Amino acid sequence: RRREMAKSTQLIDNEVFRAYATYTAIVLIKMMLMSLVTAYFRITRKAFVNPEDTASFGKGESAKKYLRTDPDVERARRGHLNDLENIVPFVGIGLLYALSGPELSTALLHFRIFTGARILHTFAYLIPLPQPGRGLSWAVGYSVTFSMAYKVLKTAWLL
Amino acid sequence: RRREMAKSTQLIDNEVFRAYATYTAIVLIKMMLMSLVTAYFRITRKAFVNPEDTASFGKGESAKKYLRTDPDVERARRGHLNDLENIVPFVGIGLLYALSGPELSTALLHFRIFTGARILHTFAYLIPLPQPGRGLSWAVGYSVTFSMAYKVLKTAWLL
Amino acid sequence: RRREMAKSTQLIDNEVFRAYATYTAIVLIKMMLMSLVTAYFRITRKAFVNPEDTASFGKGESAKKYLRTDPDVERARRGHLNDLENIVPFVGIGLLYALSGPELSTALLHFRIFTGARILHTFAYLIPLPQPGRGLSWAVGYSVTFSMAYKVLKTAWLL
């Protein structure tokens, strides 16, 4: 038992893996916060999608009018979905990349640029900033993930 | 080779990792079942989105009328998307948490509460239960993931 | 430090894990390409959702008419979401499966069939092929993931 416990903690003692764990936790928390942003806009804009969510506003027509879409709610939801589409590949490919033995400085560069780009992307989406602000921040994160995928395939390739 | 094979199986011999593997498999299977729920409602409610999916109902207008949205289908789809938004962070942060050396009892508590909360959330969404049933089950799973993220960042922090 | 580095690279030296890394990188890259497909259709069909994305087409009504949905854009987006719903469980369950000590040939069979099925699914969705082409390719990938989940639960079961 003791030897197993010791072994399982060694991965987290590896510096590249610790860096991966830190930035993955940060971007996943950032993604989770999108749920709160959506909830905030749903409540302040009174725009819901489930009838049971409007029951506290009364019954019948008085509640039904809050079953509607709102531009701010939809914008937050699109930002959340874009996070899923981009952060899921980062988490999966990033794990394999961290285990493929990169230099710590190179790994940190990848993780930091991706995390910064996704935080910028969120602000660009929610404010919103004029294009190409959002597009560029998306493209930077996307490119970082591709760069890590290249390293993974070069190291692990076994088809 | 033999030593490597032995090494790779040791992670799954670690009890915390085995608990993580068990609950992650369960919640991911639960999420996958949402596809079947959506398919069930699409077929029984005859509500499809792709023209090629209604070809068996005949051609032209007779098939076109089944290209429509249905409240039950949309509800199942929202439940599925909510699973993606919440189970993805659990799987990613949970892996790092399992590798950060927590007590088995503490880890089991996290995994069990999260899994129970997400199963409750699915029933609350599909039945549907009156609020705050769905909201509370969502908040419990959300808080468990944050608690694991806190442990990960405390253990691994390398910015 | 040196011993830790060596340890962390050993996982990627394990053949089953290398196969997992290869196919996971491929399916995640495939999923990421759906963003480019969607972007291609948005630009060629001039169908956008964010007002700031149409600013280059001029101001007022001349730009507003491009804020619309397009069948090809929506089709690409559905394919992308279907990837998320199916590739996320593969990546999560596949990692646990790769660590559960399967035979290399059995593991390769799972990874290859899943990857092939998801590539077929994308073509079936985008062309589109008549049903049951898309349905079958979806079902094959779905079944492979269940088969891996069964192995994970049989090996790791600790509730």
mmCIF file of N, CA, C and O in Angstrom, chain A residues 27-83:
data_model
loop_
_atom_site.group_PDB
_atom_site.id
_atom_site.type_symbol
_atom_site.label_atom_id
_atom_site.label_comp_id
_atom_site.label_asym_id
_atom_site.label_seq_id
_atom_site.Cartn_x
_atom_site.Cartn_y
_atom_site.Cartn_z
ATOM 1 N N VAL A 27 -7.904 26.661 -16.281
ATOM 2 C CA VAL A 27 -8.795 26.823 -17.440
ATOM 3 C C VAL A 27 -10.123 26.085 -17.232
ATOM 4 O O VAL A 27 -11.161 26.540 -17.731
ATOM 5 N N LEU A 28 -10.094 24.967 -16.491
ATOM 6 C CA LEU A 28 -11.362 24.273 -16.236
ATOM 7 C C LEU A 28 -12.231 25.084 -15.269
ATOM 8 O O LEU A 28 -13.454 25.143 -15.432
ATOM 9 N N ILE A 29 -11.606 25.718 -14.270
ATOM 10 C CA ILE A 29 -12.372 26.597 -13.376
ATOM 11 C C ILE A 29 -12.934 27.770 -14.188
ATOM 12 O O ILE A 29 -14.095 28.146 -14.035
ATOM 13 N N LYS A 30 -12.110 28.339 -15.062
ATOM 14 C CA LYS A 30 -12.578 29.437 -15.907
ATOM 15 C C LYS A 30 -13.822 29.015 -16.721
ATOM 16 O O LYS A 30 -14.790 29.747 -16.834
ATOM 17 N N MET A 31 -13.745 27.787 -17.271
ATOM 18 C CA MET A 31 -14.874 27.272 -18.044
ATOM 19 C C MET A 31 -16.108 27.113 -17.162
ATOM 20 O O MET A 31 -17.219 27.460 -17.567
ATOM 21 N N MET A 32 -15.898 26.586 -15.956
ATOM 22 C CA MET A 32 -17.030 26.399 -15.039
ATOM 23 C C MET A 32 -17.684 27.725 -14.682
ATOM 24 O O MET A 32 -18.902 27.783 -14.462
ATOM 25 N N LEU A 33 -16.888 28.795 -14.600
ATOM 26 C CA LEU A 33 -17.458 30.099 -14.248
ATOM 27 C C LEU A 33 -18.458 30.573 -15.301
ATOM 28 O O LEU A 33 -19.336 31.403 -15.004
ATOM 29 N N MET A 34 -18.359 30.055 -16.528
ATOM 30 C CA MET A 34 -19.315 30.440 -17.564
ATOM 31 C C MET A 34 -20.742 30.062 -17.161
ATOM 32 O O MET A 34 -21.707 30.720 -17.565
ATOM 33 N N SER A 35 -20.882 28.984 -16.386
ATOM 34 C CA SER A 35 -22.218 28.612 -15.881
ATOM 35 C C SER A 35 -22.788 29.738 -15.016
ATOM 36 O O SER A 35 -23.986 30.040 -15.100
ATOM 37 N N LEU A 36 -21.928 30.336 -14.196
ATOM 38 C CA LEU A 36 -22.398 31.418 -13.317
ATOM 39 C C LEU A 36 -22.729 32.661 -14.129
ATOM 40 O O LEU A 36 -23.683 33.381 -13.817
ATOM 41 N N VAL A 37 -21.936 32.932 -15.183
ATOM 42 C CA VAL A 37 -22.221 34.082 -16.041
ATOM 43 C C VAL A 37 -23.582 33.902 -16.714
ATOM 44 O O VAL A 37 -24.415 34.818 -16.735
ATOM 45 N N THR A 38 -23.824 32.705 -17.244
ATOM 46 C CA THR A 38 -25.115 32.430 -17.876
ATOM 47 C C THR A 38 -26.250 32.574 -16.861
ATOM 48 O O THR A 38 -27.284 33.198 -17.153
ATOM 49 N N ALA A 39 -26.060 32.009 -15.663
ATOM 50 C CA ALA A 39 -27.100 32.093 -14.629
ATOM 51 C C ALA A 39 -27.358 33.556 -14.256
ATOM 52 O O ALA A 39 -28.515 33.973 -14.085
ATOM 53 N N TYR A 40 -26.284 34.335 -14.147
ATOM 54 C CA TYR A 40 -26.433 35.760 -13.821
ATOM 55 C C TYR A 40 -27.301 36.483 -14.850
ATOM 56 O O TYR A 40 -28.230 37.224 -14.501
ATOM 57 N N PHE A 41 -27.006 36.230 -16.152
ATOM 58 C CA PHE A 41 -27.790 36.887 -17.201
ATOM 59 C C PHE A 41 -29.223 36.352 -17.240
ATOM 60 O O PHE A 41 -30.166 37.115 -17.476
ATOM 61 N N ARG A 42 -29.430 35.049 -17.004
ATOM 62 C CA ARG A 42 -30.784 34.497 -16.981
ATOM 63 C C ARG A 42 -31.631 35.177 -15.905
ATOM 64 O O ARG A 42 -32.796 35.501 -16.123
ATOM 65 N N ILE A 43 -31.006 35.420 -14.729
ATOM 66 C CA ILE A 43 -31.766 35.980 -13.609
ATOM 67 C C ILE A 43 -31.982 37.472 -13.804
ATOM 68 O O ILE A 43 -33.092 37.969 -13.638
ATOM 69 N N THR A 44 -30.918 38.215 -14.181
ATOM 70 C CA THR A 44 -31.077 39.664 -14.313
ATOM 71 C C THR A 44 -31.914 40.024 -15.538
ATOM 72 O O THR A 44 -32.656 41.005 -15.510
ATOM 73 N N ARG A 45 -31.818 39.245 -16.626
ATOM 74 C CA ARG A 45 -32.612 39.517 -17.839
ATOM 75 C C ARG A 45 -33.948 38.814 -17.799
ATOM 76 O O ARG A 45 -34.733 38.944 -18.743
ATOM 77 N N LYS A 46 -34.184 38.024 -16.755
ATOM 78 C CA LYS A 46 -35.402 37.220 -16.651
ATOM 79 C C LYS A 46 -35.677 36.494 -17.965
ATOM 80 O O LYS A 46 -36.703 36.703 -18.619
ATOM 81 N N ALA A 47 -34.742 35.646 -18.365
ATOM 82 C CA ALA A 47 -34.881 34.886 -19.615
ATOM 83 C C ALA A 47 -34.530 33.435 -19.335
ATOM 84 O O ALA A 47 -33.350 33.093 -19.198
ATOM 85 N N PHE A 48 -35.578 32.587 -19.264
ATOM 86 C CA PHE A 48 -35.385 31.192 -18.884
ATOM 87 C C PHE A 48 -35.844 30.280 -20.000
ATOM 88 O O PHE A 48 -36.508 30.706 -20.950
ATOM 89 N N VAL A 49 -35.483 28.993 -19.862
ATOM 90 C CA VAL A 49 -35.851 28.044 -20.906
ATOM 91 C C VAL A 49 -36.724 26.921 -20.363
ATOM 92 O O VAL A 49 -37.543 26.381 -21.083
ATOM 93 N N ASN A 50 -36.599 26.610 -19.060
ATOM 94 C CA ASN A 50 -37.417 25.555 -18.462
ATOM 95 C C ASN A 50 -38.604 26.159 -17.726
ATOM 96 O O ASN A 50 -38.414 27.012 -16.865
ATOM 97 N N PRO A 51 -39.830 25.679 -18.017
ATOM 98 C CA PRO A 51 -41.012 26.214 -17.329
ATOM 99 C C PRO A 51 -40.885 26.160 -15.802
ATOM 100 O O PRO A 51 -41.325 27.094 -15.113
ATOM 101 N N GLU A 52 -40.273 25.080 -15.268
ATOM 102 C CA GLU A 52 -40.166 24.964 -13.804
ATOM 103 C C GLU A 52 -39.271 26.040 -13.192
ATOM 104 O O GLU A 52 -39.332 26.288 -11.982
ATOM 105 N N ASP A 53 -38.444 26.697 -14.035
ATOM 106 C CA ASP A 53 -37.542 27.737 -13.527
ATOM 107 C C ASP A 53 -38.259 29.064 -13.326
ATOM 108 O O ASP A 53 -37.729 29.969 -12.673
ATOM 109 N N THR A 54 -39.441 29.204 -13.919
ATOM 110 C CA THR A 54 -40.167 30.482 -13.822
ATOM 111 C C THR A 54 -41.345 30.370 -12.869
ATOM 112 O O THR A 54 -42.133 31.313 -12.755
ATOM 113 N N ALA A 55 -41.478 29.230 -12.169
ATOM 114 C CA ALA A 55 -42.643 29.009 -11.300
ATOM 115 C C ALA A 55 -42.724 30.062 -10.201
ATOM 116 O O ALA A 55 -43.811 30.427 -9.757
ATOM 117 N N SER A 56 -41.567 30.587 -9.752
ATOM 118 C CA SER A 56 -41.572 31.566 -8.667
ATOM 119 C C SER A 56 -42.113 32.915 -9.123
ATOM 120 O O SER A 56 -42.388 33.789 -8.306
ATOM 121 N N PHE A 57 -42.259 33.104 -10.458
ATOM 122 C CA PHE A 57 -42.820 34.372 -10.962
ATOM 123 C C PHE A 57 -44.344 34.317 -11.072
ATOM 124 O O PHE A 57 -44.953 35.182 -11.691
ATOM 125 N N GLY A 58 -44.956 33.246 -10.530
ATOM 126 C CA GLY A 58 -46.400 33.107 -10.628
ATOM 127 C C GLY A 58 -46.773 32.046 -11.640
ATOM 128 O O GLY A 58 -45.910 31.367 -12.187
ATOM 129 N N LYS A 59 -48.084 31.912 -11.874
ATOM 130 C CA LYS A 59 -48.554 30.861 -12.778
ATOM 131 C C LYS A 59 -49.076 31.434 -14.087
ATOM 132 O O LYS A 59 -49.330 32.626 -14.194
ATOM 133 N N GLY A 60 -49.234 30.543 -15.063
ATOM 134 C CA GLY A 60 -49.859 30.915 -16.325
ATOM 135 C C GLY A 60 -49.075 31.951 -17.108
ATOM 136 O O GLY A 60 -47.842 31.925 -17.139
ATOM 137 N N GLU A 61 -49.778 32.903 -17.714
ATOM 138 C CA GLU A 61 -49.154 33.842 -18.648
ATOM 139 C C GLU A 61 -48.088 34.705 -17.990
ATOM 140 O O GLU A 61 -47.084 35.043 -18.617
ATOM 141 N N SER A 62 -48.304 35.056 -16.705
ATOM 142 C CA SER A 62 -47.352 35.940 -16.033
ATOM 143 C C SER A 62 -45.970 35.292 -15.940
ATOM 144 O O SER A 62 -44.957 35.979 -15.971
ATOM 145 N N ALA A 63 -45.928 33.962 -15.842
ATOM 146 C CA ALA A 63 -44.637 33.277 -15.784
ATOM 147 C C ALA A 63 -44.129 32.948 -17.190
ATOM 148 O O ALA A 63 -42.929 32.982 -17.440
ATOM 149 N N LYS A 64 -45.060 32.640 -18.081
ATOM 150 C CA LYS A 64 -44.690 32.191 -19.430
ATOM 151 C C LYS A 64 -43.876 33.227 -20.192
ATOM 152 O O LYS A 64 -43.055 32.890 -21.036
ATOM 153 N N LYS A 65 -44.118 34.512 -19.909
ATOM 154 C CA LYS A 65 -43.415 35.549 -20.665
ATOM 155 C C LYS A 65 -41.912 35.559 -20.398
ATOM 156 O O LYS A 65 -41.163 36.185 -21.141
ATOM 157 N N TYR A 66 -41.482 34.873 -19.326
ATOM 158 C CA TYR A 66 -40.050 34.807 -19.044
ATOM 159 C C TYR A 66 -39.378 33.604 -19.718
ATOM 160 O O TYR A 66 -38.182 33.401 -19.561
ATOM 161 N N LEU A 67 -40.165 32.797 -20.430
ATOM 162 C CA LEU A 67 -39.578 31.698 -21.217
ATOM 163 C C LEU A 67 -39.196 32.257 -22.575
ATOM 164 O O LEU A 67 -39.942 32.179 -23.544
ATOM 165 N N ARG A 68 -38.020 32.877 -22.639
ATOM 166 C CA ARG A 68 -37.616 33.554 -23.855
ATOM 167 C C ARG A 68 -36.097 33.553 -23.943
ATOM 168 O O ARG A 68 -35.411 33.280 -22.971
ATOM 169 N N THR A 69 -35.591 33.845 -25.140
ATOM 170 C CA THR A 69 -34.144 33.962 -25.281
ATOM 171 C C THR A 69 -33.748 35.424 -25.118
ATOM 172 O O THR A 69 -34.538 36.336 -25.377
ATOM 173 N N ASP A 70 -32.525 35.623 -24.674
ATOM 174 C CA ASP A 70 -31.995 36.964 -24.449
ATOM 175 C C ASP A 70 -30.599 37.013 -25.066
ATOM 176 O O ASP A 70 -29.823 36.056 -24.925
ATOM 177 N N PRO A 71 -30.258 38.111 -25.750
ATOM 178 C CA PRO A 71 -28.952 38.169 -26.427
ATOM 179 C C PRO A 71 -27.765 37.955 -25.492
ATOM 180 O O PRO A 71 -26.793 37.282 -25.869
ATOM 181 N N ASP A 72 -27.831 38.491 -24.266
ATOM 182 C CA ASP A 72 -26.696 38.328 -23.352
ATOM 183 C C ASP A 72 -26.574 36.889 -22.863
ATOM 184 O O ASP A 72 -25.467 36.366 -22.722
ATOM 185 N N VAL A 73 -27.735 36.260 -22.598
ATOM 186 C CA VAL A 73 -27.720 34.857 -22.183
ATOM 187 C C VAL A 73 -27.123 34.002 -23.292
ATOM 188 O O VAL A 73 -26.234 33.169 -23.052
ATOM 189 N N GLU A 74 -27.587 34.223 -24.518
ATOM 190 C CA GLU A 74 -27.107 33.414 -25.643
ATOM 191 C C GLU A 74 -25.614 33.629 -25.889
ATOM 192 O O GLU A 74 -24.889 32.703 -26.249
ATOM 193 N N ARG A 75 -25.164 34.846 -25.693
ATOM 194 C CA ARG A 75 -23.731 35.149 -25.859
ATOM 195 C C ARG A 75 -22.898 34.391 -24.831
ATOM 196 O O ARG A 75 -21.870 33.790 -25.183
ATOM 197 N N ALA A 76 -23.341 34.401 -23.584
ATOM 198 C CA ALA A 76 -22.607 33.662 -22.541
ATOM 199 C C ALA A 76 -22.603 32.171 -22.863
ATOM 200 O O ALA A 76 -21.588 31.485 -22.689
ATOM 201 N N ARG A 77 -23.736 31.642 -23.352
ATOM 202 C CA ARG A 77 -23.810 30.213 -23.691
ATOM 203 C C ARG A 77 -22.881 29.874 -24.851
ATOM 204 O O ARG A 77 -22.256 28.812 -24.855
ATOM 205 N N ARG A 78 -22.780 30.771 -25.833
ATOM 206 C CA ARG A 78 -21.860 30.515 -26.946
ATOM 207 C C ARG A 78 -20.409 30.517 -26.456
ATOM 208 O O ARG A 78 -19.589 29.709 -26.908
ATOM 209 N N GLY A 79 -20.092 31.433 -25.544
ATOM 210 C CA GLY A 79 -18.740 31.459 -24.976
ATOM 211 C C GLY A 79 -18.431 30.157 -24.241
ATOM 212 O O GLY A 79 -17.323 29.625 -24.335
ATOM 213 N N HIS A 80 -19.434 29.644 -23.521
ATOM 214 C CA HIS A 80 -19.270 28.402 -22.772
ATOM 215 C C HIS A 80 -19.038 27.227 -23.722
ATOM 216 O O HIS A 80 -18.144 26.410 -23.503
ATOM 217 N N LEU A 81 -19.837 27.156 -24.784
ATOM 218 C CA LEU A 81 -19.688 26.064 -25.756
ATOM 219 C C LEU A 81 -18.334 26.152 -26.455
ATOM 220 O O LEU A 81 -17.668 25.134 -26.682
ATOM 221 N N ASN A 82 -17.895 27.379 -26.775
ATOM 222 C CA ASN A 82 -16.588 27.544 -27.404
ATOM 223 C C ASN A 82 -15.479 27.081 -26.462
ATOM 224 O O ASN A 82 -14.486 26.481 -26.906
ATOM 225 N N ASP A 83 -15.657 27.324 -25.157
ATOM 226 C CA ASP A 83 -14.703 26.800 -24.177
ATOM 227 C C ASP A 83 -14.655 25.277 -24.245
ATOM 228 O O ASP A 83 -13.573 24.684 -24.278
#
